[in-house]
Coordinates of C-alpha atoms in Angstrom, one line a residue:
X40 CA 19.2 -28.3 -3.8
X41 CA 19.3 -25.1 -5.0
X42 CA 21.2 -25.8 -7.8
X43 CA 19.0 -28.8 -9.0
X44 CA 15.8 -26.0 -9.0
X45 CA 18.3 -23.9 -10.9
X46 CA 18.8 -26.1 -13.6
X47 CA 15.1 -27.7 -13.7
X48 CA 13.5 -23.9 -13.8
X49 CA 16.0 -23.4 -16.8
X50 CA 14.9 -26.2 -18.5
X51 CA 11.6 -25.6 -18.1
X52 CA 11.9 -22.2 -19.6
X53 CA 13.9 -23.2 -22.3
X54 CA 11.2 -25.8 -23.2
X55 CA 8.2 -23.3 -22.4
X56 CA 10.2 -20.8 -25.4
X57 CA 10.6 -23.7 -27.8
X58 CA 6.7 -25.1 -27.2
X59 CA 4.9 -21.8 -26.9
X60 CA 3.8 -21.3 -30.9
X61 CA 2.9 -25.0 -30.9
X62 CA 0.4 -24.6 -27.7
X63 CA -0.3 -21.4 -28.0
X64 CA 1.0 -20.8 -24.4
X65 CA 1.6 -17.3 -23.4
X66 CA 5.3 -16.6 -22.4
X67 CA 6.5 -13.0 -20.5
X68 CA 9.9 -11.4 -19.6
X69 CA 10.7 -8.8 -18.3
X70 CA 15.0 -7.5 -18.1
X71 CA 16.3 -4.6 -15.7
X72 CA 20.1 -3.8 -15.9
X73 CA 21.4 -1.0 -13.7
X74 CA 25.0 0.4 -14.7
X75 CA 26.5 2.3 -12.3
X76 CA 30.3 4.3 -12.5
X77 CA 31.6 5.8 -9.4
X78 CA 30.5 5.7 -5.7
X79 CA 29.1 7.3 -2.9
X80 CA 30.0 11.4 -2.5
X81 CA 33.5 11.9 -1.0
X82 CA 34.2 8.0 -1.5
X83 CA 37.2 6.8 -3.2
X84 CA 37.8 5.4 -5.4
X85 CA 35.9 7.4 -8.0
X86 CA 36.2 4.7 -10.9
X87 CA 34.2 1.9 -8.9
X88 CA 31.5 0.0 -11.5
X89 CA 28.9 -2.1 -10.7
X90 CA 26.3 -4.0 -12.8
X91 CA 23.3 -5.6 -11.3
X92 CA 20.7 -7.7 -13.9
X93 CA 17.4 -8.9 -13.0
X94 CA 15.9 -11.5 -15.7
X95 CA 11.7 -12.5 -14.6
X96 CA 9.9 -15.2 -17.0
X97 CA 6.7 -16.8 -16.8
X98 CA 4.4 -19.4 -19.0
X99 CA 1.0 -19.3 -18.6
X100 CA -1.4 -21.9 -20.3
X101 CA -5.1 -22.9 -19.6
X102 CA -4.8 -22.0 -16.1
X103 CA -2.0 -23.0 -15.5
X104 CA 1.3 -20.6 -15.0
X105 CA 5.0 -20.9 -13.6
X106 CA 8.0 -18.5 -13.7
X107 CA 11.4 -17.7 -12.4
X108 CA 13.7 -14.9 -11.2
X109 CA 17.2 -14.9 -11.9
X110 CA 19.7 -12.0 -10.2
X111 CA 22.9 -11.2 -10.9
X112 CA 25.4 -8.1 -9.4
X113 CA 28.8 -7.9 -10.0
X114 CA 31.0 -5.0 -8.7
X115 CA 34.9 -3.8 -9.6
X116 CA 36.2 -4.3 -6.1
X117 CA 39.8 -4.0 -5.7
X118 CA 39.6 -6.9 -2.9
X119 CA 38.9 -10.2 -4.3
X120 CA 38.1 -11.9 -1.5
X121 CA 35.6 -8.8 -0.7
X122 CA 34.2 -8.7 -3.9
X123 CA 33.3 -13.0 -3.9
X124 CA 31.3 -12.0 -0.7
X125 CA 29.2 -9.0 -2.2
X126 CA 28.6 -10.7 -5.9
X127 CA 26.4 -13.5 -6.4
X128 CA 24.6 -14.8 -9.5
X129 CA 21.9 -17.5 -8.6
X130 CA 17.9 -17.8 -9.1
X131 CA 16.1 -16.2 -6.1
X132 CA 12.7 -16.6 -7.2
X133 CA 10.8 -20.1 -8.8
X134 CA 7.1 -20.6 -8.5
X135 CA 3.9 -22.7 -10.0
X136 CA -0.1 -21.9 -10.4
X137 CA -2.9 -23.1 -11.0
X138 CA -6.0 -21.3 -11.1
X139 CA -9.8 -21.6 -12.1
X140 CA -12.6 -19.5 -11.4
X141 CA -13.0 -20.8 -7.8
X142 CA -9.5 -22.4 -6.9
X143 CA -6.2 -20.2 -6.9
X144 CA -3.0 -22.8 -6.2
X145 CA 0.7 -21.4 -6.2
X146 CA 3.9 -22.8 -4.7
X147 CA 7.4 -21.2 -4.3
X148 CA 7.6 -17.8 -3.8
X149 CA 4.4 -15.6 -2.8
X150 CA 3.0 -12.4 -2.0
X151 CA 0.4 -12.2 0.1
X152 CA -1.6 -10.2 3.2
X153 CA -4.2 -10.7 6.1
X154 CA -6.7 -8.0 6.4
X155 CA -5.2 -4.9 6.6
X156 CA -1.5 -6.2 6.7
X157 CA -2.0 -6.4 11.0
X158 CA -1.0 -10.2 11.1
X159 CA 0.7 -10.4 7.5
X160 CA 1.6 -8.7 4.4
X161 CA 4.0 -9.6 1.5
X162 CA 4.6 -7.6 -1.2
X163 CA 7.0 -6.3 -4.6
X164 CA 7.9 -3.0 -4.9
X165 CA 8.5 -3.2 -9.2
X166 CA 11.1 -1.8 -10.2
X167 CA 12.6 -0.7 -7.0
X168 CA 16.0 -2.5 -6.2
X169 CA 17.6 -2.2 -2.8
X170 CA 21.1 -1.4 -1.6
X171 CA 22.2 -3.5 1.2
X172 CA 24.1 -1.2 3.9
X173 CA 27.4 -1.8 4.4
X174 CA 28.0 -4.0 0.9
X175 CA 26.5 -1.5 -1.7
X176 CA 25.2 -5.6 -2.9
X177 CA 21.8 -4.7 -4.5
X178 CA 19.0 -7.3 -4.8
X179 CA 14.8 -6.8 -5.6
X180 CA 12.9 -4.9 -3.2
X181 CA 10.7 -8.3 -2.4
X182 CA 9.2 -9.5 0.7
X183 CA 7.8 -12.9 -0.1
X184 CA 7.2 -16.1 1.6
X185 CA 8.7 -19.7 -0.2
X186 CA 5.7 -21.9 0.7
X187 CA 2.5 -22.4 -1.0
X188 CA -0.8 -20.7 -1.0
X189 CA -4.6 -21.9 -1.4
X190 CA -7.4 -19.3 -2.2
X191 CA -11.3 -20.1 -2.5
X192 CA -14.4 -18.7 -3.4
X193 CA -17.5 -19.9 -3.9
X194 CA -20.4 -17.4 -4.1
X195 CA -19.9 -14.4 -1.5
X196 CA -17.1 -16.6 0.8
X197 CA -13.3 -16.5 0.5
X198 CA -10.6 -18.5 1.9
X199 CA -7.0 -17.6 2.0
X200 CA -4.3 -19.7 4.0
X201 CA -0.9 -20.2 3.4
X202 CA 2.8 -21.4 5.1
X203 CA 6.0 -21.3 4.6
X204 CA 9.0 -19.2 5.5
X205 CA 9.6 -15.7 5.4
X206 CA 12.1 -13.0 3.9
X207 CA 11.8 -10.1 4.7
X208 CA 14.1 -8.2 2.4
X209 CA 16.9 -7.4 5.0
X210 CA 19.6 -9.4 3.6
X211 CA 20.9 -9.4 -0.3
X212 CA 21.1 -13.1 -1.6
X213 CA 25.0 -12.2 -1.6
X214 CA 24.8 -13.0 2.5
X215 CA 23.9 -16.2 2.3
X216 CA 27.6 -17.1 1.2
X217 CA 28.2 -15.6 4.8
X218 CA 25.9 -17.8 6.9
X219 CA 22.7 -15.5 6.9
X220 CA 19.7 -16.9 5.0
X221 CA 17.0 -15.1 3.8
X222 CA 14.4 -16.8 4.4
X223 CA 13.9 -17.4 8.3
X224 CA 10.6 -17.3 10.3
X225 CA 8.5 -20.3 9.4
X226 CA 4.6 -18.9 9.2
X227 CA 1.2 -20.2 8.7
X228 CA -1.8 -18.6 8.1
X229 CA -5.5 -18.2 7.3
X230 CA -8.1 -16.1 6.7
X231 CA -12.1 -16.2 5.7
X232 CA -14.1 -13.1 4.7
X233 CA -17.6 -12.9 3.9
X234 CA -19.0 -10.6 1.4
X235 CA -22.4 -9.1 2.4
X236 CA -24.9 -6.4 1.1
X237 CA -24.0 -2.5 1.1
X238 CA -20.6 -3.3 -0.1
X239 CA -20.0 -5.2 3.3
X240 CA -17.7 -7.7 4.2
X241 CA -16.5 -9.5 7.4
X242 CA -13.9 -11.5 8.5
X243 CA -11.4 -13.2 10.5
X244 CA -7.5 -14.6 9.9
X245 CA -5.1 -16.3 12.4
X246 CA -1.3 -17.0 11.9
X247 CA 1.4 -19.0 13.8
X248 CA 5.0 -18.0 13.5
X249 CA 8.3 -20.3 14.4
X250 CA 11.2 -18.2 14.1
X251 CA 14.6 -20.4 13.9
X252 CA 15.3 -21.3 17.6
X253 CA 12.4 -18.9 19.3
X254 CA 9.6 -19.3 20.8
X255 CA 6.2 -20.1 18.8
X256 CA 3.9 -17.5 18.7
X257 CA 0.1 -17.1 17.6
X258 CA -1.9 -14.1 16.5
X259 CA -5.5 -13.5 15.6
X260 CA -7.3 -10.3 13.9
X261 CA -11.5 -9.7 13.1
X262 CA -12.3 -7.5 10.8
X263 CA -15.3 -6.0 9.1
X264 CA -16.2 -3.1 6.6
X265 CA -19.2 -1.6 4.8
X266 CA -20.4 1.9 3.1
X267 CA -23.2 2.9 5.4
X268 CA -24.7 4.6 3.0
X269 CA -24.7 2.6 -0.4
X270 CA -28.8 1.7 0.6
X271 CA -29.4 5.3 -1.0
X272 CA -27.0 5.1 -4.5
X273 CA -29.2 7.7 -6.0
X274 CA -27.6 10.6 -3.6
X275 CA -24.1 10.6 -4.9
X276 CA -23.0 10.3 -1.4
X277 CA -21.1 7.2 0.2
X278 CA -19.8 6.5 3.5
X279 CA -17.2 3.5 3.9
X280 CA -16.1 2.1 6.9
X281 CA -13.7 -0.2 8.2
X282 CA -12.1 -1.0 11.3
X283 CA -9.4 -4.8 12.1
X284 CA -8.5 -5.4 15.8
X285 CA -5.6 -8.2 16.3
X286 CA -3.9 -9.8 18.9
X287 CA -1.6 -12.2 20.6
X288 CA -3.1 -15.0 22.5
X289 CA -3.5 -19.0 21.8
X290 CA -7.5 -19.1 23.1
X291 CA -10.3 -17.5 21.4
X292 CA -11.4 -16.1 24.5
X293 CA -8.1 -14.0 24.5
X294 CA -8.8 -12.6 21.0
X295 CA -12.4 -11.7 22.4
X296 CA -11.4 -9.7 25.2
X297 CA -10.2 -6.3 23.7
X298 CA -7.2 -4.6 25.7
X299 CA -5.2 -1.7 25.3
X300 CA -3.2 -2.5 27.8
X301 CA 0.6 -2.2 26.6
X302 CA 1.8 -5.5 28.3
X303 CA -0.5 -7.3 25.4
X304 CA 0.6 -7.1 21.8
X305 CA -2.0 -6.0 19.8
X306 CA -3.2 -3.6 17.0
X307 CA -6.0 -2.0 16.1
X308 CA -7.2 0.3 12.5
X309 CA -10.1 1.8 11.9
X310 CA -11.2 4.6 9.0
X311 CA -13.9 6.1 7.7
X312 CA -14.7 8.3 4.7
X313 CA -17.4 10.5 3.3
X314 CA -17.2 11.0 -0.4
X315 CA -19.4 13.1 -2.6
X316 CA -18.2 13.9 -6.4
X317 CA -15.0 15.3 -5.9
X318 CA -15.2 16.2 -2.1
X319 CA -14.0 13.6 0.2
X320 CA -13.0 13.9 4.0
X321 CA -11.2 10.4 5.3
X322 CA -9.7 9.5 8.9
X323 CA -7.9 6.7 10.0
X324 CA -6.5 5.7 13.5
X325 CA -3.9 3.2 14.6
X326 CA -3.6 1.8 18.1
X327 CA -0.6 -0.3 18.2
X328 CA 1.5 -2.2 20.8
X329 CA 4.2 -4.8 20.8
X330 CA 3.3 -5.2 16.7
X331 CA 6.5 -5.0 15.1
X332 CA 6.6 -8.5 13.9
X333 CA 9.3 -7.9 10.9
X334 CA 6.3 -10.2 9.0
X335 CA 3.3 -7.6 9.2
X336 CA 3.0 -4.4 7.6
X337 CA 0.3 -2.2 9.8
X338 CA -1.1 1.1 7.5
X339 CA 1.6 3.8 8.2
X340 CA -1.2 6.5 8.4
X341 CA 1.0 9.2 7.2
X342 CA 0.7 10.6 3.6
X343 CA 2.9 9.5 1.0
X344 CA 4.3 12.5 -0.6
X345 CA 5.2 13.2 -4.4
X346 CA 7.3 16.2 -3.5
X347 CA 10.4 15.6 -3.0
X348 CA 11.7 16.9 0.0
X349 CA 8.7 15.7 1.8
X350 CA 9.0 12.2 0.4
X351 CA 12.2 12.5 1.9
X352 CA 11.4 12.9 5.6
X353 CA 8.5 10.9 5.8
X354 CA 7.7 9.7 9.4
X355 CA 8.7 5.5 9.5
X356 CA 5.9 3.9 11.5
X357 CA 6.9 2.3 15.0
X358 CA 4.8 -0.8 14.9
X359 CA 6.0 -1.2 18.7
X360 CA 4.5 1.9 20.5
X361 CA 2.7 4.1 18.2
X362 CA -1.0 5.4 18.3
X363 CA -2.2 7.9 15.9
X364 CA -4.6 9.4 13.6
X365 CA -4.8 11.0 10.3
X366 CA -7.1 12.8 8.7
X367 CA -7.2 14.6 5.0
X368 CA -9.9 16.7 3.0
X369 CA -10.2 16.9 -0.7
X370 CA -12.3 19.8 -2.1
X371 CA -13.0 21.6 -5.3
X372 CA -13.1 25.0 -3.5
X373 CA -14.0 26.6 -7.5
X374 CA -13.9 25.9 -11.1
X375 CA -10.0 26.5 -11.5
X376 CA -8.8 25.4 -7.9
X377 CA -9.1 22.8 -5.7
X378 CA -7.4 22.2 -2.4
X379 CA -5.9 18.7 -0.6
X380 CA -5.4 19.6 3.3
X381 CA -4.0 16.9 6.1
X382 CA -3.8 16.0 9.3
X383 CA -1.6 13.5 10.9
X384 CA -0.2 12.8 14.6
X385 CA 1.4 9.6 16.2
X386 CA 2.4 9.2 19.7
X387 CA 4.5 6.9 21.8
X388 CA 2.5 4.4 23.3
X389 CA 2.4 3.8 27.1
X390 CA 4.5 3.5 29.1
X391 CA 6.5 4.9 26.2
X392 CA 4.4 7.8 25.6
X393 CA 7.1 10.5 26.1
X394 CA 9.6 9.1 23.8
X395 CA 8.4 10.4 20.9
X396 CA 5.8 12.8 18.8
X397 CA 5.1 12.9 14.9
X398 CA 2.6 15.6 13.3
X399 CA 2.4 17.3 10.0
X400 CA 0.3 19.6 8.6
X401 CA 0.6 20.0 5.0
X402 CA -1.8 21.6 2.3
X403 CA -1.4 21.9 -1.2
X404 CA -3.5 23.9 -3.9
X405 CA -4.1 23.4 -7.3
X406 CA -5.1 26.0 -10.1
X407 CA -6.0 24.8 -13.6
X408 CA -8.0 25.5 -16.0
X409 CA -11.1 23.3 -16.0
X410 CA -11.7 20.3 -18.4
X411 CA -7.9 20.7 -19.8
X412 CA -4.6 19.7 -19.0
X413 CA -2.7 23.1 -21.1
X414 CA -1.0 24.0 -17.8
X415 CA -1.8 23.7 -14.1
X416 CA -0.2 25.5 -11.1
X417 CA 0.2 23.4 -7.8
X418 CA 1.9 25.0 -4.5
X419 CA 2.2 23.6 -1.5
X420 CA 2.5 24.7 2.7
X421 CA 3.9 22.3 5.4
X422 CA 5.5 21.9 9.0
X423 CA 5.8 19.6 12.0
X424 CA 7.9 17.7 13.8
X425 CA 9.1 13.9 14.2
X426 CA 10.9 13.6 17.7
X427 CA 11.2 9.3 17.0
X428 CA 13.4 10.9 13.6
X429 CA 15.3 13.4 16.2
X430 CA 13.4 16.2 13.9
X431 CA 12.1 18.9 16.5
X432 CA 10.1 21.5 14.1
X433 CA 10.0 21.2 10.2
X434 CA 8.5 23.9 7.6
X435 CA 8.8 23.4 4.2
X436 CA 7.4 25.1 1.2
X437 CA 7.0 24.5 -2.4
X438 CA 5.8 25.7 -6.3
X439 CA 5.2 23.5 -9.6
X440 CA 4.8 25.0 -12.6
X441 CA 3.1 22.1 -15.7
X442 CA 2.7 23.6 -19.2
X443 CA 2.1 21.4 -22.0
X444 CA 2.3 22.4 -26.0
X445 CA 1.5 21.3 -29.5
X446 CA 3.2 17.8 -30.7
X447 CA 3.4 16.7 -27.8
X448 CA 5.6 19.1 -26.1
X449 CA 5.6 19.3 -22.2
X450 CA 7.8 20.9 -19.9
X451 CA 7.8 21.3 -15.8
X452 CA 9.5 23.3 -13.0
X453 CA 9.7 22.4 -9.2
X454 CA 10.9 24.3 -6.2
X455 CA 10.9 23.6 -2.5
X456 CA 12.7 24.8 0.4
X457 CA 12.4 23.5 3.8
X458 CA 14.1 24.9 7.6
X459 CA 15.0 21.9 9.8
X460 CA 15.7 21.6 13.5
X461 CA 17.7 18.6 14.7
X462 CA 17.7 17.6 18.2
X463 CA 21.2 15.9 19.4
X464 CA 22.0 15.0 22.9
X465 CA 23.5 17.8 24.1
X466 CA 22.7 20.3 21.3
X467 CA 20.6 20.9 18.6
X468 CA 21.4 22.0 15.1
X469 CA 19.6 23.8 12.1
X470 CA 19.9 23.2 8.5
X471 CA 18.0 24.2 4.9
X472 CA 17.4 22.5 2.1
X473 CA 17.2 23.7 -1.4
X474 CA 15.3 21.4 -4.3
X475 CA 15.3 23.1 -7.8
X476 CA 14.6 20.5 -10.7
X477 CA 13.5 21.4 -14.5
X478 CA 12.2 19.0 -16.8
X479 CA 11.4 18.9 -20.2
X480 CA 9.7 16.1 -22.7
X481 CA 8.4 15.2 -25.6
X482 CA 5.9 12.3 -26.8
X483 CA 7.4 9.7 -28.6
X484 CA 10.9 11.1 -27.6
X485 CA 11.7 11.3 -24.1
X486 CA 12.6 13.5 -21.4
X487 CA 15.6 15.7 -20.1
X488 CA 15.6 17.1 -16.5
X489 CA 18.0 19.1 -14.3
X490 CA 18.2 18.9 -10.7
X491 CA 19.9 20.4 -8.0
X492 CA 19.9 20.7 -4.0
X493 CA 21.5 22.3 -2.1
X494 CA 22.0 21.8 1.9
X495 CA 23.7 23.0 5.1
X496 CA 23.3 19.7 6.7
X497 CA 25.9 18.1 8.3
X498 CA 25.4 14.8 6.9
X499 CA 25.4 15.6 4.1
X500 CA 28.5 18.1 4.0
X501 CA 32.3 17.1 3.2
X502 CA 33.7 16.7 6.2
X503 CA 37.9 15.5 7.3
X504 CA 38.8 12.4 8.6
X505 CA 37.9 13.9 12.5
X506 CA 34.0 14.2 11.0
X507 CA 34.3 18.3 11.5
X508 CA 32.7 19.8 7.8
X509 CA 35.2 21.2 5.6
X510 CA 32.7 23.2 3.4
X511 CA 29.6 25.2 4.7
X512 CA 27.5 22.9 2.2
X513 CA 27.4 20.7 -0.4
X514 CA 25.5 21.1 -3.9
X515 CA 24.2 18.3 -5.8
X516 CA 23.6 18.4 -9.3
X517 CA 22.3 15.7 -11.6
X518 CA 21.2 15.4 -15.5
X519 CA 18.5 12.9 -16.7
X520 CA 18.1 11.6 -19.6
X521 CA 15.4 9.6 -20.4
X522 CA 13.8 7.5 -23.7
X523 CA 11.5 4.6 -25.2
X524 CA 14.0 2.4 -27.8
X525 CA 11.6 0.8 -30.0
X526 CA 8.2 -0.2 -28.1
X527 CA 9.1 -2.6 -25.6
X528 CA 13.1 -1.0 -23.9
X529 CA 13.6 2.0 -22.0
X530 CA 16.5 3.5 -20.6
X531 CA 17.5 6.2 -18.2
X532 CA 20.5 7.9 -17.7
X533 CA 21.5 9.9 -14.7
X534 CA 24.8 12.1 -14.5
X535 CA 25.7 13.8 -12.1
X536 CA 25.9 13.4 -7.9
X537 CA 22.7 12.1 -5.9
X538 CA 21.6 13.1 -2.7
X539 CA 21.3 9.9 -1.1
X540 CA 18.6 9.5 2.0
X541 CA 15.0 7.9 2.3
X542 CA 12.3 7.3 -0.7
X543 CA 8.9 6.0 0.1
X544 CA 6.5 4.5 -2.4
X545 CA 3.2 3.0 -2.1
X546 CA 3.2 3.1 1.7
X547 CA 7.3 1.4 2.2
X548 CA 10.3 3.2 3.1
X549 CA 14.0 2.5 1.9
X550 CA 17.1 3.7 1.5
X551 CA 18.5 5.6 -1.8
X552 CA 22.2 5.7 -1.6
X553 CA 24.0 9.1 -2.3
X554 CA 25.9 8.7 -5.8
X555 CA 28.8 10.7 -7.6
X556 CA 29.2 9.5 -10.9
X557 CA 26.6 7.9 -13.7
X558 CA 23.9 5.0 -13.3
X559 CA 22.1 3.6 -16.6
X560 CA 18.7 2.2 -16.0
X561 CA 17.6 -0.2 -18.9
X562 CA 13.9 -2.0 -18.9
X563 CA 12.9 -4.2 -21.5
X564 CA 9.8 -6.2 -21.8
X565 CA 8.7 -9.7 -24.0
X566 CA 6.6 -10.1 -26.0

C-alpha cells in the first residue's frame, strides 16, 4: 500500500509540474539537505557522514490543494546490516484539500488542536529535524494525525472534528523496518466554538482515543474567553481572559462536576492579562492530573528563552502531576529602557506533591535609544531550581551587546555564565558554564559567528572507559557561516564541536545532539 501512494503522489506531482502554466495552478517546494562529517564528541570514528534530504510539494488550484513529503537519510555506517536499519528513503507525508469560504476538507496527514491543546494538539516544528536516540536516524520534527479533517463556519459558529491515527514523533520512519509504526493511537475528535461580542468566544470539544490493544478512552474540555474590557476601546486598556477545564469521563454529568481530586484525570488553564501601550502584566495557571496523554500538548507555562543557556535548561512540563503558575510584566520603565520580569513555579501534584519543585525568576533589561535600532544593550538576571530535572539551585547571568552600521553592516556579542547544583542520590555536584559567541553580518551577504563554551560538567567532560573524567573540562568551539545563494537557497555551515543538550522552540522541547566535526544546512524554496 504504501508503495502504490508512493507512486500515485509522484505521478500526481509530475503531472501538477507539466499542467501548472496551462491552468494556471500554483505549484510550491520547498528542499532541506543536512550534511553532516564526524560524530558525537569523544565518538569514533571521526570520519562518519551522514546526509538526510527532505523534499515538500504542493498544487493548489481554485480551492483545491494536495502535496507530498518525501524523506531520505543515509549514513556511512561500517555495519551493513546496521546501516539498512537506520536508512530509509520512502514518502512520509501525502494529503488532499479542499476549501471555500465556509468548508475546509483535508485527508492524509494533519495538524490540528482542541482548545488550548488540553485534549489535542498536532503540530510542525519548520525546519527543525529530530535525532532519534540510539540510531543518530533523523526524520521531521512533525506530530500529525493520517485521517481526515472537517472545519465549518457559518457566521459567528465553528466546527472542527477529525479521526484518524496518531504519531507522535517518537519513532524515525527508519523503525518501521523493525516492527514499530508510527502511527499508533486511533483518535476522534470534535470541537464547536462560538464567537460572541467583546472579543468573546465559548466552546466545547470531546475526543475518543483507541490505542492498539488498550483500553478506549473519552475526554471532554469547556472552554471560554473574552477581553473584559473591549466595551470601553477608547481607553487604550484591554483585559483578556481565558480559562479550558477537561476531563475524563464517558457521561456529561462527569465533565460537569469539577474535581481536583488526583484519582480523576483532568486539566485545567486559565490566564489573564492587562495590556496598556507597551505595559502588559499576564498570569497563567495549570492544574494538571493524570494528563500526559502522548496526544495532547497542555501550555508549558514556563518562558521560552532566546538566551542560550537558559533555552538550555528549560523546565519540561509533567503533564501527569504538575500545578503551577506564571506570571511576567513588561514595562517601559523610561525613554531608553524597558524591563521584562517573570515569575514561574510548578509543583508535584498530590499525592506526588513532594517529588518535585520548578521556579525561576529571571529579568532582563533593555537600553536603546528610542525610535532607532543603531545599537541596543540587553542584560539579563536569573536563578531557581528544577528538582523533576535533579537541578537544586541555578543562577545564571548574561550581557548582549547589538550595533548596527552603514551598508548594512551589523555585528553582535553575547555572554552568559551560569553556577549549577546537581542533586544525585547519594551526593550532589556543582558545575559552571561558560557561553561566549560573536557574530557578525552583512545585508545581502551573510553572517559569520564564533562560539564557544566552556563547562565543568560531568556530562559533558571526557571521561575513560570506567566513566571517571579525564580532563577537568571540556571546551567547545564552533564557526558559522552563513549566506543567501541567489534569492530562493540558503546555506549554513557549522565547523567546529557542538555542545549537544535540549533546544526549545515555540513552546516544544527536543534534543540537539553534541557534534565534532562539520554539518551543511542547505534550504531552497520554488517558485
Amino acid at each position: 500500500m504504501p508503495r502504490r501512494i508512493a507512486r500515485t503522489l509522484a505521478r500526481l506531482t509530475v503531472l501538477a509540474l507539466v499542467l501548472a502554466p496551462a491552468v494556471r495552478a500554483q505549484v510550491t517546494g520547498d528542499l532541506l539537505l543536512l550534511m553532516r562529517y564526524g560524530d558525537r564528541v569523544y565518538v569514533s570514528p571521526a570520519d562518519h557522514t551522514r546526509l538526510y534530504s527532505r523534499v515538500d510539494v504542493g498544487w493548489a488550484r481554485d480551492g483545491f490543494a494536495a502535496g507530498g513529503r518525501f524523506e531520505s537519510d543515509r549514513s556511512s555506517d561500517n555495519d551493513p546490516n546496521g546501516s539498512r536499519l537506520t536508512q530509509y528513503d520512502r514518502v512520509t507525508q501525502r494529503w488532499a484539500e479542499w476549501h471555500d469560504a465556509h468548508v475546509r476538507l483535508r485527508v492524509g496527514q494533519i495538524h490540528t488542536i482542541l482548545g488550548h491543546g488540553l485534549l489535542h494538539r498536532s503540530y510542525e516544528l519548520p525546519g527543525v529535524v529530530y535525532d532519534e536516540p540510539g540510531s543518530g536516524t533523523r526524520y521531521a520534527a512533525s506530530r500529525d494525525v493520517d485521517g481526515a479533517l472537517l472545519e465549518l463556519r457559518a457566521g459567528p459558529f465553528a466546527w472542527r472534528s477529525f479521526s484518524g491515527r496518531f504519531n507522535d514523533a517518537t519513532y524515525s520512519p527508519a523503525s518501521e523496518a523493525l516492527g514499530a509504526p508510527r502511527y499508533g493511537s486511533l483518535l476522534t475528535g470534535g470541537q464547536a466554538e462560538l464567537r460572541l461580542p467583546w472579543n468573546g468566544r465559548v466552546g466545547a470539544a470531546a475526543l475518543r482515543a483507541a490505542p492498539g490493544g488498550g483500553p478506549r478512552r473519552t475526554f471532554a474540555s469547556g472552554f471560554a474567553g473574552v477581553d473584559a474590557l473591549s466595551a470601553w476601546p477608547r481607553s487604550g486598556v484591554s483585559l483578556p481572559l481565558a480559562v479550558e477545564y477537561a476531563r475524563e469521563g464517558g457521561h456529561l454529568s462527569d465533565w460537569a462536576t469539577f474535581s481536583r481530586d488526583a484519582n480523576v484525570t483532568h486539566g485545567l488553564y486559565a490566564s489573564a492579562g492587562l495590556l496598556w501601550g507597551a505595559w502588559s502584566l499576564t498570569g497563567e495557571v495549570k492544574d494538571l492530573d493524570g494528563m500526559r496523554l502522548g496526544f495532547n500538548d497542555p501550555p508549558p507555562l514556563v518562558r521560552e528563552h532566546s538566551w542560550s543557556l537558559l533555552n538550555r535548561n528549560t523546565h519540561l512540563l509533567d503533564a501527569e502531576s504538575e500545578r503551577g503558575h506564571q506570571l511576567e510584566l513588561n514595562a517601559p520603565v523610561h525613554a531608553w529602557v524597558s524591563l521584562t520580569a517573570s515569575l514561574a513555579r510548578a509543583d508535584g501534584a498530590p499525592p506526588n506533591q513532594a517529588s518535585f519543585r520548578y521556579e525561576e525568576r529571571f529579568a532582563e533589561l533593555r537600553v536603546a535609544p528610542p525610535a532607532s535600532d543603531a545599537w541596543e544593550v540587553r542584560g539579563y538576571a536569573d536563578d531557581g531550581y528544577d528538582t523533576h530535572d535533579f537541578v537544586g539551585d541555578r543562577h545564571a547571568a548574561g550581557l548582549s551587546l547589538a550595533a548596527r552600521g552603514p551598508r548594512g553592516w551589523a555585528g553582535e556579542f553575547d555572554l552568559e555564565r551560569q553556577r549549577v547544583v546537581r542533586l544525585g542520590a547519594l551526593t550532589t555536584e556543582s558545575f559552571e558554564d561558560l557561553a561566549f559567541t560573536l557574530g557578525v553580518s552583512r545585508s545581502g551577504w551573510g553572517l559569520a559567528g564564533l562560539t564557544l563554551t566552556r563547562t565543568t560538567d560531568l556530562l559533558d567532560r571526557p571521561s575513560d572507559l570506567f566513566g571517571n573524567p579525564t580532563a577537568p573540562s571540556a571546551t567547545f568551539v564552533g564557526v558559522t557561516l552563513a549566506a543567501d545563494v541567489a534569492a530562493r537557497h540558503h546555506a549554513e555551515l557549522f565547523v567546529g564541536r557542538r555542545r549537544g543538550g535540549r533546544a526549545c522552540v515555540s513552546g516544544t522541547c527536543y534534543n540537539v545532539p553534541a557534534l565534532d566535526g562539520a554539518e551543511l544546512r542547505w534550504t531552497s524554496r520554488f517558485p
